[in-house]
Amino acid sequence: MNLPQNLRYSDEHEWVKDEGAEKVRIGITDFAQSELGDIVFVELPEVGDDITANEPFGSVESVKTVSELYAPVSGKVVEVNGELEDSPENVNESPYESGWMVVVEVSDHADMEKLLSAEKYGAMVAGE
């Protein structure tokens, strides 16, 4: 399982990358995409939408199931990965690079403190 050390992780299997200037990039983890199987559709919010930590902000549909995406932080969506509309398989092939989902301008920095390190996230999924 690929767990980049420079990212933070949520209990709901999303990753967060600090992009500087109050912005973070969000996607789902390698563990999550492998559990879901082949992803065939991704539903994401629009640029300008507000998302709230621990609340659904979209969904991913795989050949097995549909799963909600839970926001790891609160803020305003400033960028959406439009390529996932035509190429949802990017989430399977490259969850931390071309499979990213949204960029959010963080409104509450306390949310970032609640996220897990790669080590803690790895221990959590090992116990699942």
mmCIF file of C-alpha atoms in Angstrom:
data_model
loop_
_atom_site.group_PDB
_atom_site.id
_atom_site.type_symbol
_atom_site.label_atom_id
_atom_site.label_comp_id
_atom_site.label_asym_id
_atom_site.label_seq_id
_atom_site.Cartn_x
_atom_site.Cartn_y
_atom_site.Cartn_z
ATOM 1 C CA MET A 1 0.000 0.000 0.000
ATOM 2 C CA ASN A 2 1.342 3.388 -1.047
ATOM 3 C CA LEU A 3 1.246 5.982 1.793
ATOM 4 C CA PRO A 4 3.201 9.147 0.986
ATOM 5 C CA GLN A 5 4.756 10.564 4.157
ATOM 6 C CA ASN A 6 4.146 14.193 3.130
ATOM 7 C CA LEU A 7 0.348 13.820 3.224
ATOM 8 C CA ARG A 8 -2.186 13.826 6.060
ATOM 9 C CA TYR A 9 -5.053 11.328 6.181
ATOM 10 C CA SER A 10 -8.643 11.178 7.437
ATOM 11 C CA ASP A 11 -10.443 8.307 9.168
ATOM 12 C CA GLU A 12 -12.668 8.156 6.073
ATOM 13 C CA HIS A 13 -9.713 7.342 3.745
ATOM 14 C CA GLU A 14 -9.144 10.744 2.165
ATOM 15 C CA TRP A 15 -5.676 12.269 1.829
ATOM 16 C CA VAL A 16 -4.805 15.943 2.194
ATOM 17 C CA LYS A 17 -1.793 17.702 0.689
ATOM 18 C CA ASP A 18 -0.857 21.173 1.890
ATOM 19 C CA GLU A 19 -0.535 23.345 -1.226
ATOM 20 C CA GLY A 20 0.429 26.511 0.693
ATOM 21 C CA ALA A 21 -1.506 29.797 0.707
ATOM 22 C CA GLU A 22 -4.303 28.261 2.829
ATOM 23 C CA LYS A 23 -5.076 25.631 0.156
ATOM 24 C CA VAL A 24 -5.108 21.839 0.276
ATOM 25 C CA ARG A 25 -5.500 19.184 -2.425
ATOM 26 C CA ILE A 26 -7.789 16.251 -1.543
ATOM 27 C CA GLY A 27 -8.248 12.743 -2.925
ATOM 28 C CA ILE A 28 -8.868 9.197 -1.747
ATOM 29 C CA THR A 29 -6.113 6.920 -0.529
ATOM 30 C CA ASP A 30 -4.521 4.002 -2.321
ATOM 31 C CA PHE A 31 -6.156 1.741 0.289
ATOM 32 C CA ALA A 32 -9.612 3.202 -0.464
ATOM 33 C CA GLN A 33 -9.329 2.853 -4.242
ATOM 34 C CA SER A 34 -8.097 -0.743 -3.910
ATOM 35 C CA GLU A 35 -11.037 -1.616 -1.629
ATOM 36 C CA LEU A 36 -13.524 -0.012 -4.044
ATOM 37 C CA GLY A 37 -12.247 -1.771 -7.162
ATOM 38 C CA ASP A 38 -12.547 -0.287 -10.647
ATOM 39 C CA ILE A 39 -13.927 3.240 -10.365
ATOM 40 C CA VAL A 40 -16.389 4.097 -13.150
ATOM 41 C CA PHE A 41 -17.809 7.476 -12.037
ATOM 42 C CA VAL A 42 -16.812 10.336 -9.735
ATOM 43 C CA GLU A 43 -19.276 13.012 -8.552
ATOM 44 C CA LEU A 44 -17.599 16.158 -7.212
ATOM 45 C CA PRO A 45 -18.767 19.569 -5.979
ATOM 46 C CA GLU A 46 -18.576 22.720 -8.120
ATOM 47 C CA VAL A 47 -15.943 25.443 -7.810
ATOM 48 C CA GLY A 48 -17.262 27.913 -5.244
ATOM 49 C CA ASP A 49 -19.128 25.296 -3.180
ATOM 50 C CA ASP A 50 -18.484 25.175 0.558
ATOM 51 C CA ILE A 51 -17.645 21.812 2.094
ATOM 52 C CA THR A 52 -17.777 20.912 5.777
ATOM 53 C CA ALA A 53 -15.380 18.600 7.602
ATOM 54 C CA ASN A 54 -16.776 15.096 8.147
ATOM 55 C CA GLU A 55 -19.741 15.770 5.806
ATOM 56 C CA PRO A 56 -20.205 14.208 2.346
ATOM 57 C CA PHE A 57 -18.948 16.342 -0.546
ATOM 58 C CA GLY A 58 -19.277 13.878 -3.425
ATOM 59 C CA SER A 59 -19.179 10.205 -4.274
ATOM 60 C CA VAL A 60 -17.280 7.574 -6.206
ATOM 61 C CA GLU A 61 -18.969 4.725 -8.019
ATOM 62 C CA SER A 62 -17.120 1.507 -8.686
ATOM 63 C CA VAL A 63 -18.198 -1.728 -10.298
ATOM 64 C CA LYS A 64 -18.882 -2.977 -6.747
ATOM 65 C CA THR A 65 -20.530 -0.054 -4.928
ATOM 66 C CA VAL A 66 -21.133 3.678 -4.521
ATOM 67 C CA SER A 67 -19.240 5.359 -1.677
ATOM 68 C CA GLU A 68 -19.604 8.846 -0.274
ATOM 69 C CA LEU A 69 -16.571 11.114 -0.098
ATOM 70 C CA TYR A 70 -16.236 12.814 3.293
ATOM 71 C CA ALA A 71 -14.553 16.197 3.543
ATOM 72 C CA PRO A 72 -11.416 16.009 5.688
ATOM 73 C CA VAL A 73 -11.484 19.810 6.166
ATOM 74 C CA SER A 74 -13.970 22.677 5.906
ATOM 75 C CA GLY A 75 -13.588 25.332 3.256
ATOM 76 C CA LYS A 76 -14.417 26.583 -0.230
ATOM 77 C CA VAL A 77 -13.741 24.512 -3.341
ATOM 78 C CA VAL A 78 -11.386 26.507 -5.588
ATOM 79 C CA GLU A 79 -10.491 23.802 -8.123
ATOM 80 C CA VAL A 80 -12.060 20.527 -9.293
ATOM 81 C CA ASN A 81 -10.287 17.775 -11.239
ATOM 82 C CA GLY A 82 -12.450 17.839 -14.376
ATOM 83 C CA GLU A 83 -10.398 15.058 -15.970
ATOM 84 C CA LEU A 84 -12.114 12.553 -13.668
ATOM 85 C CA GLU A 85 -15.377 13.097 -15.550
ATOM 86 C CA ASP A 86 -13.932 11.399 -18.638
ATOM 87 C CA SER A 87 -11.233 9.332 -16.903
ATOM 88 C CA PRO A 88 -12.462 8.163 -13.482
ATOM 89 C CA GLU A 89 -9.927 5.308 -13.680
ATOM 90 C CA ASN A 90 -7.232 7.897 -12.836
ATOM 91 C CA VAL A 91 -8.296 7.421 -9.206
ATOM 92 C CA ASN A 92 -7.307 3.740 -9.423
ATOM 93 C CA GLU A 93 -4.176 4.272 -11.480
ATOM 94 C CA SER A 94 -2.755 7.285 -9.647
ATOM 95 C CA PRO A 95 -4.711 8.205 -6.486
ATOM 96 C CA TYR A 96 -2.102 10.715 -5.272
ATOM 97 C CA GLU A 97 -1.290 12.364 -8.621
ATOM 98 C CA SER A 98 -3.756 12.456 -11.546
ATOM 99 C CA GLY A 99 -6.542 10.990 -9.370
ATOM 100 C CA TRP A 100 -6.822 14.000 -7.025
ATOM 101 C CA MET A 101 -10.354 15.358 -6.629
ATOM 102 C CA VAL A 102 -10.567 18.949 -5.346
ATOM 103 C CA VAL A 103 -8.488 21.860 -4.084
ATOM 104 C CA VAL A 104 -10.014 23.624 -1.076
ATOM 105 C CA GLU A 105 -9.276 26.941 0.583
ATOM 106 C CA VAL A 106 -9.299 25.879 4.241
ATOM 107 C CA SER A 107 -11.565 27.894 6.542
ATOM 108 C CA ASP A 108 -10.747 26.175 9.860
ATOM 109 C CA HIS A 109 -7.131 25.201 10.484
ATOM 110 C CA ALA A 110 -8.161 23.128 13.510
ATOM 111 C CA ASP A 111 -9.410 20.561 10.959
ATOM 112 C CA MET A 112 -5.830 20.007 9.772
ATOM 113 C CA GLU A 113 -4.694 19.170 13.309
ATOM 114 C CA LYS A 114 -7.227 16.317 13.499
ATOM 115 C CA LEU A 115 -5.820 14.500 10.464
ATOM 116 C CA LEU A 116 -3.584 11.447 10.789
ATOM 117 C CA SER A 117 0.068 11.052 9.873
ATOM 118 C CA ALA A 118 0.949 8.376 7.302
ATOM 119 C CA GLU A 119 2.159 6.161 10.149
ATOM 120 C CA LYS A 120 -1.074 6.484 12.150
ATOM 121 C CA TYR A 121 -3.258 6.018 9.069
ATOM 122 C CA GLY A 122 -1.272 2.919 8.070
ATOM 123 C CA ALA A 123 -1.773 1.461 11.548
ATOM 124 C CA MET A 124 -5.497 2.214 11.378
ATOM 125 C CA VAL A 125 -6.045 0.429 8.044
ATOM 126 C CA ALA A 126 -3.863 -2.486 9.143
ATOM 127 C CA GLY A 127 -6.390 -3.021 11.935
ATOM 128 C CA GLU A 128 -9.396 -3.029 9.556
#
